[in-house]
Amino acid sequence: MSRNIIADLDLWLVSITAGVCMAFAYDILRLFRRLVRHGRLAVDVEDLLYWVICFFASFTILYYGNNGVIRFVAVLGAALGMLLYSVTIGRIFVKVCYFLINK
């Protein structure tokens, strides 16, 4: 295979993995919110910090994986990773954790 195709495939797989990790991190944040009740300002600050961290993680992936060029394949890969996690493992993970928290 061509070196460019392999690089694109690597970027695609890293983007999907990053999307899964971002969705998992948000589920952990949601579980933390369920365990420790806090006000609207705290939720807003947590969300802001979450998105800042996700931005820097995405920027790092694009910078090192594609020389800083934003490509649709990377954005689509991250979105696909988030979606795949949310409809498969994420759904089960959250239900089990909520069940354990309520017990």
Tab-separated table of N, CA and C in Angstrom:
chain	number	residue	atom	x	y	z
A	1	MET	N	0.833	-1.187	0.000
A	1	MET	CA	0.000	0.000	0.000
A	1	MET	C	0.872	1.243	0.000
A	2	SER	N	0.330	2.286	-0.505
A	2	SER	CA	1.028	3.560	-0.544
A	2	SER	C	1.223	4.106	0.869
A	3	ARG	N	2.292	4.830	1.057
A	3	ARG	CA	2.580	5.426	2.363
A	3	ARG	C	1.496	6.435	2.758
A	4	ASN	N	0.935	7.154	1.805
A	4	ASN	CA	-0.127	8.124	2.095
A	4	ASN	C	-1.410	7.441	2.553
A	5	ILE	N	-1.728	6.323	1.932
A	5	ILE	CA	-2.931	5.594	2.327
A	5	ILE	C	-2.781	5.046	3.740
A	6	ILE	N	-1.606	4.529	4.053
A	6	ILE	CA	-1.352	4.019	5.400
A	6	ILE	C	-1.430	5.151	6.428
A	7	ALA	N	-0.880	6.319	6.092
A	7	ALA	CA	-0.948	7.470	6.999
A	7	ALA	C	-2.389	7.911	7.211
A	8	ASP	N	-3.205	7.915	6.144
A	8	ASP	CA	-4.618	8.281	6.268
A	8	ASP	C	-5.378	7.262	7.114
A	9	LEU	N	-5.079	5.995	6.928
A	9	LEU	CA	-5.722	4.954	7.717
A	9	LEU	C	-5.333	5.085	9.185
A	10	ASP	N	-4.071	5.367	9.452
A	10	ASP	CA	-3.627	5.575	10.832
A	10	ASP	C	-4.353	6.759	11.470
A	11	LEU	N	-4.459	7.865	10.729
A	11	LEU	CA	-5.166	9.046	11.236
A	11	LEU	C	-6.626	8.715	11.510
A	12	TRP	N	-7.244	7.965	10.622
A	12	TRP	CA	-8.641	7.560	10.774
A	12	TRP	C	-8.827	6.726	12.043
A	13	LEU	N	-7.954	5.739	12.258
A	13	LEU	CA	-8.065	4.868	13.436
A	13	LEU	C	-7.768	5.625	14.729
A	14	VAL	N	-6.792	6.508	14.705
A	14	VAL	CA	-6.482	7.313	15.890
A	14	VAL	C	-7.650	8.244	16.201
A	15	SER	N	-8.275	8.796	15.174
A	15	SER	CA	-9.428	9.683	15.376
A	15	SER	C	-10.606	8.933	15.973
A	16	ILE	N	-10.860	7.733	15.499
A	16	ILE	CA	-11.943	6.925	16.062
A	16	ILE	C	-11.648	6.607	17.523
A	17	THR	N	-10.413	6.226	17.808
A	17	THR	CA	-10.015	5.924	19.183
A	17	THR	C	-10.155	7.157	20.076
A	18	ALA	N	-9.767	8.303	19.557
A	18	ALA	CA	-9.906	9.550	20.321
A	18	ALA	C	-11.379	9.839	20.610
A	19	GLY	N	-12.245	9.601	19.633
A	19	GLY	CA	-13.680	9.802	19.844
A	19	GLY	C	-14.231	8.890	20.925
A	20	VAL	N	-13.796	7.638	20.932
A	20	VAL	CA	-14.215	6.697	21.968
A	20	VAL	C	-13.741	7.183	23.337
A	21	CYS	N	-12.485	7.619	23.396
A	21	CYS	CA	-11.930	8.102	24.674
A	21	CYS	C	-12.652	9.355	25.166
A	22	MET	N	-12.999	10.251	24.248
A	22	MET	CA	-13.716	11.467	24.639
A	22	MET	C	-15.104	11.138	25.175
A	23	ALA	N	-15.796	10.221	24.513
A	23	ALA	CA	-17.133	9.836	24.978
A	23	ALA	C	-17.047	9.123	26.328
A	24	PHE	N	-16.042	8.272	26.499
A	24	PHE	CA	-15.859	7.582	27.782
A	24	PHE	C	-15.557	8.592	28.887
A	25	ALA	N	-14.709	9.570	28.596
A	25	ALA	CA	-14.377	10.589	29.597
A	25	ALA	C	-15.622	11.374	29.997
A	26	TYR	N	-16.497	11.660	29.043
A	26	TYR	CA	-17.713	12.385	29.386
A	26	TYR	C	-18.649	11.521	30.223
A	27	ASP	N	-18.692	10.216	29.952
A	27	ASP	CA	-19.495	9.329	30.796
A	27	ASP	C	-18.960	9.307	32.222
A	28	ILE	N	-17.656	9.304	32.377
A	28	ILE	CA	-17.056	9.356	33.711
A	28	ILE	C	-17.450	10.662	34.399
A	29	LEU	N	-17.431	11.753	33.664
A	29	LEU	CA	-17.845	13.045	34.210
A	29	LEU	C	-19.316	13.005	34.635
A	30	ARG	N	-20.161	12.398	33.819
A	30	ARG	CA	-21.581	12.266	34.174
A	30	ARG	C	-21.772	11.427	35.426
A	31	LEU	N	-20.994	10.362	35.548
A	31	LEU	CA	-21.085	9.521	36.744
A	31	LEU	C	-20.622	10.287	37.979
A	32	PHE	N	-19.575	11.084	37.828
A	32	PHE	CA	-19.104	11.921	38.933
A	32	PHE	C	-20.197	12.886	39.363
A	33	ARG	N	-20.892	13.458	38.403
A	33	ARG	CA	-21.984	14.376	38.720
A	33	ARG	C	-23.121	13.658	39.437
A	34	ARG	N	-23.311	12.409	39.115
A	34	ARG	CA	-24.366	11.634	39.779
A	34	ARG	C	-23.982	11.333	41.229
A	35	LEU	N	-22.698	11.084	41.449
A	35	LEU	CA	-22.219	10.781	42.796
A	35	LEU	C	-22.151	12.019	43.676
A	36	VAL	N	-21.665	13.125	43.101
A	36	VAL	CA	-21.469	14.359	43.857
A	36	VAL	C	-22.333	15.436	43.214
A	37	ARG	N	-23.420	15.768	43.868
A	37	ARG	CA	-24.319	16.810	43.348
A	37	ARG	C	-23.645	18.168	43.462
A	38	HIS	N	-23.741	18.964	42.410
A	38	HIS	CA	-23.227	20.324	42.471
A	38	HIS	C	-24.065	21.235	41.594
A	39	GLY	N	-23.861	22.512	41.790
A	39	GLY	CA	-24.690	23.525	41.153
A	39	GLY	C	-24.383	23.738	39.684
A	40	ARG	N	-25.150	24.613	39.112
A	40	ARG	CA	-25.062	24.900	37.681
A	40	ARG	C	-23.690	25.452	37.304
A	41	LEU	N	-23.124	26.324	38.111
A	41	LEU	CA	-21.823	26.907	37.808
A	41	LEU	C	-20.746	25.828	37.760
A	42	ALA	N	-20.764	24.899	38.695
A	42	ALA	CA	-19.778	23.814	38.701
A	42	ALA	C	-19.918	22.937	37.454
A	43	VAL	N	-21.148	22.656	37.053
A	43	VAL	CA	-21.389	21.862	35.845
A	43	VAL	C	-20.856	22.596	34.619
A	44	ASP	N	-21.105	23.902	34.561
A	44	ASP	CA	-20.616	24.691	33.431
A	44	ASP	C	-19.090	24.707	33.368
A	45	VAL	N	-18.445	24.847	34.511
A	45	VAL	CA	-16.980	24.856	34.556
A	45	VAL	C	-16.432	23.484	34.157
A	46	GLU	N	-17.053	22.427	34.648
A	46	GLU	CA	-16.620	21.075	34.276
A	46	GLU	C	-16.753	20.849	32.772
A	47	ASP	N	-17.883	21.272	32.201
A	47	ASP	CA	-18.070	21.123	30.755
A	47	ASP	C	-17.032	21.926	29.975
A	48	LEU	N	-16.766	23.128	30.429
A	48	LEU	CA	-15.764	23.957	29.758
A	48	LEU	C	-14.393	23.284	29.803
A	49	LEU	N	-14.007	22.780	30.959
A	49	LEU	CA	-12.728	22.086	31.078
A	49	LEU	C	-12.684	20.827	30.210
A	50	TYR	N	-13.784	20.100	30.166
A	50	TYR	CA	-13.861	18.899	29.328
A	50	TYR	C	-13.605	19.257	27.861
A	51	TRP	N	-14.286	20.283	27.369
A	51	TRP	CA	-14.143	20.639	25.962
A	51	TRP	C	-12.778	21.242	25.655
A	52	VAL	N	-12.195	21.952	26.593
A	52	VAL	CA	-10.835	22.472	26.387
A	52	VAL	C	-9.847	21.314	26.274
A	53	ILE	N	-9.988	20.332	27.150
A	53	ILE	CA	-9.105	19.166	27.091
A	53	ILE	C	-9.317	18.398	25.785
A	54	CYS	N	-10.561	18.229	25.371
A	54	CYS	CA	-10.846	17.553	24.101
A	54	CYS	C	-10.273	18.329	22.923
A	55	PHE	N	-10.357	19.653	22.977
A	55	PHE	CA	-9.797	20.475	21.903
A	55	PHE	C	-8.289	20.262	21.789
A	56	PHE	N	-7.600	20.314	22.923
A	56	PHE	CA	-6.149	20.148	22.882
A	56	PHE	C	-5.758	18.733	22.459
A	57	ALA	N	-6.522	17.741	22.880
A	57	ALA	CA	-6.250	16.364	22.445
A	57	ALA	C	-6.442	16.245	20.933
A	58	SER	N	-7.523	16.816	20.410
A	58	SER	CA	-7.779	16.781	18.968
A	58	SER	C	-6.714	17.547	18.201
A	59	PHE	N	-6.336	18.701	18.718
A	59	PHE	CA	-5.305	19.496	18.070
A	59	PHE	C	-3.988	18.727	18.019
A	60	THR	N	-3.642	18.053	19.116
A	60	THR	CA	-2.405	17.271	19.160
A	60	THR	C	-2.440	16.140	18.144
A	61	ILE	N	-3.568	15.470	18.043
A	61	ILE	CA	-3.702	14.396	17.053
A	61	ILE	C	-3.525	14.939	15.646
A	62	LEU	N	-4.184	16.052	15.351
A	62	LEU	CA	-4.077	16.626	14.011
A	62	LEU	C	-2.679	17.171	13.745
A	63	TYR	N	-2.067	17.758	14.752
A	63	TYR	CA	-0.743	18.343	14.570
A	63	TYR	C	0.297	17.262	14.257
A	64	TYR	N	0.283	16.212	15.053
A	64	TYR	CA	1.277	15.158	14.852
A	64	TYR	C	0.875	14.161	13.774
A	65	GLY	N	-0.403	13.935	13.600
A	65	GLY	CA	-0.855	12.945	12.631
A	65	GLY	C	-1.042	13.471	11.237
A	66	ASN	N	-1.225	14.793	11.101
A	66	ASN	CA	-1.519	15.339	9.774
A	66	ASN	C	-0.918	16.720	9.574
A	67	ASN	N	0.148	17.012	10.266
A	67	ASN	CA	0.844	18.297	10.137
A	67	ASN	C	-0.063	19.497	10.381
A	68	GLY	N	-1.029	19.351	11.264
A	68	GLY	CA	-1.886	20.460	11.651
A	68	GLY	C	-3.022	20.758	10.701
A	69	VAL	N	-3.162	19.978	9.656
A	69	VAL	CA	-4.229	20.207	8.686
A	69	VAL	C	-5.504	19.535	9.181
A	70	ILE	N	-6.560	20.311	9.283
A	70	ILE	CA	-7.845	19.749	9.704
A	70	ILE	C	-8.471	19.079	8.492
A	71	ARG	N	-8.709	17.795	8.615
A	71	ARG	CA	-9.295	17.041	7.517
A	71	ARG	C	-10.613	16.452	7.974
A	72	PHE	N	-11.520	16.367	7.044
A	72	PHE	CA	-12.846	15.851	7.344
A	72	PHE	C	-12.781	14.425	7.878
A	73	VAL	N	-11.837	13.640	7.385
A	73	VAL	CA	-11.713	12.254	7.820
A	73	VAL	C	-11.411	12.173	9.313
A	74	ALA	N	-10.645	13.108	9.846
A	74	ALA	CA	-10.319	13.108	11.270
A	74	ALA	C	-11.535	13.503	12.102
A	75	VAL	N	-12.241	14.518	11.670
A	75	VAL	CA	-13.444	14.963	12.388
A	75	VAL	C	-14.514	13.874	12.328
A	76	LEU	N	-14.701	13.286	11.161
A	76	LEU	CA	-15.676	12.214	11.004
A	76	LEU	C	-15.281	10.996	11.837
A	77	GLY	N	-13.995	10.686	11.893
A	77	GLY	CA	-13.525	9.559	12.692
A	77	GLY	C	-13.823	9.748	14.170
A	78	ALA	N	-13.573	10.956	14.691
A	78	ALA	CA	-13.856	11.230	16.100
A	78	ALA	C	-15.356	11.134	16.373
A	79	ALA	N	-16.164	11.686	15.490
A	79	ALA	CA	-17.620	11.613	15.661
A	79	ALA	C	-18.101	10.167	15.591
A	80	LEU	N	-17.543	9.398	14.683
A	80	LEU	CA	-17.909	7.990	14.559
A	80	LEU	C	-17.511	7.209	15.812
A	81	GLY	N	-16.332	7.494	16.347
A	81	GLY	CA	-15.894	6.839	17.573
A	81	GLY	C	-16.819	7.142	18.738
A	82	MET	N	-17.235	8.415	18.859
A	82	MET	CA	-18.170	8.798	19.920
A	82	MET	C	-19.501	8.074	19.754
A	83	LEU	N	-19.985	8.030	18.528
A	83	LEU	CA	-21.268	7.376	18.257
A	83	LEU	C	-21.190	5.879	18.539
A	84	LEU	N	-20.143	5.228	18.054
A	84	LEU	CA	-19.994	3.787	18.281
A	84	LEU	C	-19.930	3.466	19.766
A	85	TYR	N	-19.177	4.246	20.508
A	85	TYR	CA	-19.092	4.031	21.952
A	85	TYR	C	-20.458	4.237	22.604
A	86	SER	N	-21.142	5.303	22.229
A	86	SER	CA	-22.407	5.663	22.876
A	86	SER	C	-23.500	4.627	22.661
A	87	VAL	N	-23.536	3.995	21.507
A	87	VAL	CA	-24.613	3.036	21.227
A	87	VAL	C	-24.240	1.602	21.575
A	88	THR	N	-22.989	1.370	21.968
A	88	THR	CA	-22.584	0.004	22.315
A	88	THR	C	-22.142	-0.057	23.772
A	89	ILE	N	-20.877	-0.029	23.994
A	89	ILE	CA	-20.301	-0.188	25.327
A	89	ILE	C	-20.766	0.918	26.273
A	90	GLY	N	-20.850	2.134	25.795
A	90	GLY	CA	-21.219	3.263	26.640
A	90	GLY	C	-22.583	3.113	27.270
A	91	ARG	N	-23.529	2.635	26.498
A	91	ARG	CA	-24.891	2.460	27.009
A	91	ARG	C	-24.899	1.447	28.154
A	92	ILE	N	-24.209	0.357	27.967
A	92	ILE	CA	-24.142	-0.681	29.003
A	92	ILE	C	-23.373	-0.174	30.217
A	93	PHE	N	-22.238	0.483	29.973
A	93	PHE	CA	-21.400	0.995	31.049
A	93	PHE	C	-22.180	1.953	31.944
A	94	VAL	N	-22.895	2.881	31.350
A	94	VAL	CA	-23.651	3.871	32.128
A	94	VAL	C	-24.776	3.204	32.905
A	95	LYS	N	-25.505	2.283	32.278
A	95	LYS	CA	-26.599	1.601	32.978
A	95	LYS	C	-26.084	0.817	34.179
A	96	VAL	N	-24.999	0.096	33.998
A	96	VAL	CA	-24.440	-0.688	35.102
A	96	VAL	C	-23.962	0.237	36.215
A	97	CYS	N	-23.271	1.293	35.859
A	97	CYS	CA	-22.764	2.219	36.885
A	97	CYS	C	-23.904	2.919	37.608
A	98	TYR	N	-24.933	3.350	36.892
A	98	TYR	CA	-26.075	3.981	37.552
A	98	TYR	C	-26.759	2.997	38.487
A	99	PHE	N	-26.877	1.748	38.070
A	99	PHE	CA	-27.482	0.720	38.917
A	99	PHE	C	-26.672	0.556	40.201
A	100	LEU	N	-25.345	0.489	40.066
A	100	LEU	CA	-24.475	0.339	41.242
A	100	LEU	C	-24.534	1.574	42.154
A	101	ILE	N	-24.618	2.740	41.567
A	101	ILE	CA	-24.703	3.977	42.362
A	101	ILE	C	-26.020	4.011	43.139
A	102	ASN	N	-27.097	3.604	42.503
A	102	ASN	CA	-28.408	3.634	43.170
A	102	ASN	C	-28.527	2.589	44.265
A	103	LYS	N	-27.757	1.533	44.180
A	103	LYS	CA	-27.777	0.499	45.230
A	103	LYS	C	-26.988	1.006	46.398
